[in-house]
Short mmCIF file of C-alpha atoms in Angstrom, two decimals:
data_model
loop_
_atom_site.label_atom_id
_atom_site.label_comp_id
_atom_site.label_asym_id
_atom_site.label_seq_id
_atom_site.Cartn_x
_atom_site.Cartn_y
_atom_site.Cartn_z
CA MET H 1 -33.06 38.06 -22.11
CA TYR H 2 -32.32 35.48 -19.42
CA THR H 3 -29.99 32.67 -20.17
CA PRO H 4 -29.39 29.66 -17.95
CA LEU H 5 -25.91 31.00 -17.21
CA ARG H 6 -27.26 34.34 -15.98
CA VAL H 7 -29.86 32.56 -13.81
CA ILE H 8 -27.19 30.45 -12.20
CA ALA H 9 -24.98 33.50 -11.63
CA ARG H 10 -27.80 35.46 -9.97
CA PHE H 11 -28.61 32.46 -7.75
CA ALA H 12 -24.96 32.13 -6.78
CA ARG H 13 -24.80 35.83 -5.79
CA ARG H 14 -27.93 35.50 -3.63
CA LEU H 15 -26.57 32.31 -2.01
CA ARG H 16 -23.25 34.00 -1.26
CA ALA H 17 -25.00 36.90 0.44
CA ASP H 18 -27.35 34.66 2.45
CA ARG H 19 -26.32 34.41 6.13
CA SER H 20 -29.47 32.72 7.52
CA GLY H 21 -27.87 29.25 7.99
CA LEU H 22 -24.44 30.37 9.17
CA ALA H 23 -24.95 29.56 12.86
CA MET H 24 -26.26 26.10 12.03
CA ILE H 25 -23.28 25.33 9.82
CA GLU H 26 -20.84 26.56 12.47
CA PHE H 27 -22.57 24.44 15.11
CA ALA H 28 -22.46 21.36 12.89
CA LEU H 29 -18.73 21.84 12.36
CA SER H 30 -17.83 22.57 16.01
CA ALA H 31 -20.24 20.25 17.84
CA PRO H 32 -18.17 17.04 17.47
CA ILE H 33 -15.07 18.81 18.81
CA VAL H 34 -16.88 20.41 21.75
CA LEU H 35 -18.74 17.18 22.53
CA GLY H 36 -15.52 15.15 22.43
CA ILE H 37 -13.70 17.56 24.77
CA GLY H 38 -16.67 17.61 27.13
CA CYS H 39 -16.92 13.81 27.23
CA TYR H 40 -13.18 13.47 27.79
CA GLY H 41 -13.29 15.95 30.68
CA THR H 42 -16.23 14.07 32.20
CA GLU H 43 -14.33 10.78 31.95
CA LEU H 44 -11.28 12.27 33.70
CA ALA H 45 -13.43 13.76 36.46
CA ASN H 46 -15.18 10.41 36.96
CA LEU H 47 -11.82 8.60 37.09
CA ALA H 48 -10.60 11.01 39.78
CA LEU H 49 -13.78 10.46 41.83
CA VAL H 50 -13.49 6.66 41.54
CA ASN H 51 -9.86 6.83 42.71
CA MET H 52 -10.83 8.93 45.71
CA ARG H 53 -13.74 6.62 46.57
CA ILE H 54 -11.63 3.45 46.47
CA SER H 55 -8.91 5.11 48.53
CA GLN H 56 -11.47 6.05 51.18
CA ILE H 57 -13.01 2.56 51.19
CA ALA H 58 -9.56 1.01 51.74
CA LEU H 59 -8.89 3.37 54.65
CA ASN H 60 -12.31 2.79 56.20
CA LEU H 61 -11.96 -0.99 55.92
CA ALA H 62 -8.51 -1.03 57.53
CA ASP H 63 -9.74 1.28 60.29
CA ASN H 64 -12.84 -0.84 60.96
CA ALA H 65 -10.81 -4.06 60.98
CA SER H 66 -8.48 -2.58 63.59
CA ARG H 67 -11.41 -1.91 65.95
CA VAL H 68 -13.92 -4.77 65.68
CA GLY H 69 -14.20 -7.77 67.97
CA ALA H 70 -15.91 -9.05 71.09
CA TYR H 71 -14.37 -9.00 74.54
CA SER H 72 -13.89 -12.45 76.01
CA GLY H 73 -13.00 -10.97 79.38
CA LEU H 74 -12.35 -7.56 80.82
CA THR H 75 -9.32 -6.75 78.66
CA THR H 76 -8.88 -9.22 75.78
CA GLN H 77 -10.74 -8.83 72.48
CA GLN H 78 -11.51 -11.78 70.21
CA LEU H 79 -11.87 -11.25 66.47
CA ARG H 80 -14.66 -13.39 64.98
CA GLU H 81 -15.56 -14.42 61.46
CA VAL H 82 -18.85 -12.57 61.80
CA ASP H 83 -16.96 -9.35 62.58
CA ILE H 84 -14.84 -9.73 59.44
CA ASN H 85 -17.90 -10.46 57.30
CA ASP H 86 -19.63 -7.35 58.67
CA ILE H 87 -16.81 -5.00 57.76
CA LEU H 88 -16.37 -6.58 54.31
CA GLN H 89 -20.08 -6.09 53.67
CA ALA H 90 -19.73 -2.46 54.75
CA ALA H 91 -17.03 -2.03 52.08
CA ARG H 92 -19.29 -3.71 49.52
CA TYR H 93 -22.14 -1.30 50.29
CA GLN H 94 -19.80 1.68 50.15
CA GLY H 95 -18.64 0.62 46.68
CA ALA H 96 -22.04 -0.50 45.36
CA SER H 97 -22.48 2.52 43.08
CA ILE H 98 -19.26 1.69 41.18
CA GLY H 99 -19.68 -2.10 41.29
CA LEU H 100 -16.59 -2.51 43.47
CA THR H 101 -16.98 -6.19 44.32
CA LYS H 102 -18.27 -7.08 40.84
CA ASN H 103 -15.35 -5.43 39.05
CA GLY H 104 -12.70 -5.69 41.74
CA ARG H 105 -11.14 -7.62 44.60
CA ILE H 106 -10.68 -6.73 48.28
CA THR H 107 -8.09 -8.52 50.43
CA LEU H 108 -7.77 -8.02 54.19
CA SER H 109 -4.56 -9.33 55.78
CA SER H 110 -3.56 -9.54 59.44
CA LEU H 111 0.15 -8.79 59.84
CA GLU H 112 1.03 -9.80 63.38
CA ASN H 113 4.25 -9.30 65.33
CA VAL H 114 3.47 -11.55 68.29
CA SER H 115 4.49 -14.78 69.98
CA GLN H 116 2.10 -17.67 69.43
CA SER H 117 2.02 -20.73 71.69
CA TYR H 118 4.13 -22.72 69.21
CA ASP H 119 6.75 -19.95 68.88
CA LYS H 120 8.16 -20.84 72.33
CA GLY H 121 8.35 -17.24 73.50
CA ALA H 122 9.96 -15.76 70.40
CA ILE H 123 8.16 -12.89 68.67
CA VAL H 124 7.56 -13.78 65.02
CA GLN H 125 6.19 -11.42 62.40
CA ARG H 126 3.81 -13.08 59.93
CA ILE H 127 0.67 -12.70 57.88
CA HIS H 128 -1.49 -14.86 60.11
CA TRP H 129 -4.61 -14.89 57.91
CA GLN H 130 -6.34 -13.30 54.91
CA ARG H 131 -10.00 -12.74 54.08
CA CYS H 132 -11.33 -11.60 50.69
CA LEU H 133 -14.36 -10.30 48.83
CA GLY H 134 -14.88 -9.64 45.11
CA ALA H 135 -15.41 -11.46 41.82
CA LYS H 136 -12.21 -10.47 40.00
CA LYS H 137 -9.38 -13.00 40.05
CA GLY H 138 -5.90 -13.54 38.72
CA ALA H 139 -2.76 -11.45 38.49
CA GLY H 140 -3.37 -7.83 39.34
CA TYR H 141 -6.46 -8.59 41.43
CA ASP H 142 -5.53 -11.33 43.91
CA SER H 143 -3.24 -10.40 46.77
CA GLN H 144 0.48 -10.63 46.09
CA PHE H 145 0.64 -13.00 49.09
CA LYS H 146 -2.25 -15.26 48.04
CA ALA H 147 0.05 -18.13 47.08
CA ASN H 148 1.88 -17.95 50.43
CA VAL H 149 -1.04 -17.74 52.88
CA ALA H 150 -3.05 -20.96 53.14
CA VAL H 151 -6.84 -20.78 52.94
CA ALA H 152 -7.18 -22.25 56.45
CA ALA H 153 -4.54 -19.95 58.00
CA GLY H 154 -5.77 -18.44 61.25
CA SER H 155 -8.89 -20.62 61.42
CA ASP H 156 -7.50 -22.32 64.52
CA ALA H 157 -4.57 -21.90 66.88
CA SER H 158 -2.44 -24.71 65.45
CA GLN H 159 1.04 -24.35 63.99
CA ALA H 160 -0.23 -25.94 60.76
CA ASN H 161 -2.39 -22.83 60.21
CA LYS H 162 0.13 -20.27 61.42
CA GLY H 163 0.15 -18.32 58.13
CA TYR H 164 3.19 -16.92 56.32
CA ASP H 165 6.30 -15.67 58.14
CA LEU H 166 7.27 -12.20 56.94
CA PRO H 167 10.10 -10.93 59.18
CA GLY H 168 10.88 -7.92 56.99
CA GLY H 169 7.36 -6.50 57.16
CA ILE H 170 4.76 -6.10 54.47
CA SER H 171 5.30 -3.98 51.37
CA ASP H 172 3.25 -3.10 48.32
CA ASN H 173 4.97 -4.93 45.47
CA GLY H 174 8.48 -4.11 46.60
CA GLY H 175 7.80 -0.65 48.06
CA ALA H 176 8.60 0.56 51.56
CA ALA H 177 7.86 -2.13 54.16
CA ILE H 178 5.70 -1.55 57.22
CA SER H 179 5.56 -3.51 60.48
CA PRO H 180 3.40 -3.38 63.60
CA PRO H 181 4.98 -2.82 67.02
CA GLY H 182 6.14 -5.89 68.91
CA GLY H 183 3.25 -7.69 70.58
CA SER H 184 0.71 -6.09 68.25
CA GLY H 185 -0.67 -6.36 64.73
CA LEU H 186 -1.95 -4.29 61.85
CA MET H 187 -4.77 -4.68 59.38
CA TYR H 188 -3.54 -4.40 55.80
CA VAL H 189 -6.04 -3.83 52.98
CA GLU H 190 -5.45 -4.29 49.25
CA ILE H 191 -8.09 -3.19 46.73
CA ASN H 192 -7.80 -3.78 42.98
CA TYR H 193 -10.56 -2.49 40.73
CA LEU H 194 -11.16 -2.35 36.96
CA THR H 195 -12.82 0.91 35.95
CA LYS H 196 -15.82 1.07 33.64
CA PRO H 197 -15.69 4.23 31.43
CA LEU H 198 -18.88 6.28 31.18
CA PHE H 199 -18.77 6.56 27.37
CA GLY H 200 -17.05 3.32 26.49
CA ALA H 201 -13.37 2.74 25.77
CA TRP H 202 -13.09 5.11 22.78
CA LEU H 203 -11.97 8.05 24.97
CA VAL H 204 -10.46 6.47 28.11
CA ALA H 205 -9.61 2.78 28.24
CA PRO H 206 -10.58 0.74 31.34
CA GLN H 207 -7.87 1.01 33.98
CA ARG H 208 -6.91 -1.09 36.99
CA ILE H 209 -6.92 1.00 40.14
CA HIS H 210 -4.82 -0.26 43.05
CA TYR H 211 -4.88 1.05 46.62
CA THR H 212 -3.57 -0.19 49.95
CA ALA H 213 -4.21 0.98 53.51
CA SER H 214 -3.19 -0.15 56.99
CA PHE H 215 -4.09 0.57 60.61
CA ILE H 216 -2.51 -0.76 63.80
CA VAL H 217 -4.94 -2.79 65.91
CA ARG H 218 -6.44 -0.48 68.53
CA ASP H 219 -7.29 -2.85 71.39
CA LYS H 220 -5.59 -5.73 73.16
CA ARG H 221 -6.55 -8.43 70.68
CA ASP H 222 -6.33 -12.18 71.06
CA TYR H 223 -4.12 -13.11 68.09
CA ALA H 224 -4.32 -16.89 68.53
CA GLN H 225 -6.93 -17.33 65.78
CA ILE H 226 -10.12 -15.98 64.22
CA TYR H 227 -12.93 -17.28 66.37
CA ASN H 228 -16.16 -18.70 64.98
CA PRO H 229 -18.36 -19.69 67.92
CA ALA H 230 -21.58 -21.55 67.18
CA ALA H 231 -23.54 -19.20 69.45
CA THR H 232 -22.74 -16.20 67.23
CA PRO H 233 -24.27 -17.98 65.14
CA GLN H 234 -21.40 -19.67 63.33
CA THR H 235 -20.80 -17.94 60.02
CA PRO H 236 -19.15 -18.91 56.71
CA ARG H 237 -15.56 -17.76 56.32
CA SER H 238 -14.75 -15.21 53.58
CA THR H 239 -11.61 -17.09 52.55
CA CYS H 240 -9.58 -16.07 49.55
CA ASP H 241 -10.42 -19.12 47.47
CA LEU H 242 -13.96 -17.72 47.09
CA TYR H 243 -14.90 -15.22 44.39
CA SER H 244 -18.26 -13.52 44.80
CA ALA H 245 -19.66 -10.03 44.48
#
């Protein structure tokens, strides 16, 4: 005679011996852990790639800025606004896949160790001018020298637009200082970028990536000013009061 208790007991024994859903249960229990580890590893790999890409863009920009210009004679090279815009656009295209100029800020500075006409023969080291690209603004994104270098610095050869004297050389927020040789200059690049995690901020929070790079100017450059001849044609200046991607 079957009783409800015996029926339940027989069902319990059959259920205990049943292994048909074991793999599915194990997968359900382990999937969140495996998925979380996999997503975290992917985020770290992406962060490493973004760091490498921004480092390379900074190096390429400094290298390009040290080479560009048009020769005004047989030996002297003039740097023009159109040349600066071209190399900044190259950096923008290189960083398009990560939204570099939308989520970051690029600053190009010319540290010069030369004698200008108003220096009366003395060699003075200064940041003569800065040019920028990128939509991010404020502390951590603008150049550390933004408040010291006037927007019009370097736009003409006047003492009023001489830039910012920096006799000790340029350093990255108090780090080791660098200087160009006497009678020469170097192109100094600062890039600040806010990362965008692949899976949102629940695994890896957005981080500010900061890189600098510098190259000594290759050719005999005319350091009097950045030229902007109308026959180029004349081009807008990428001054650091502008914020655009």
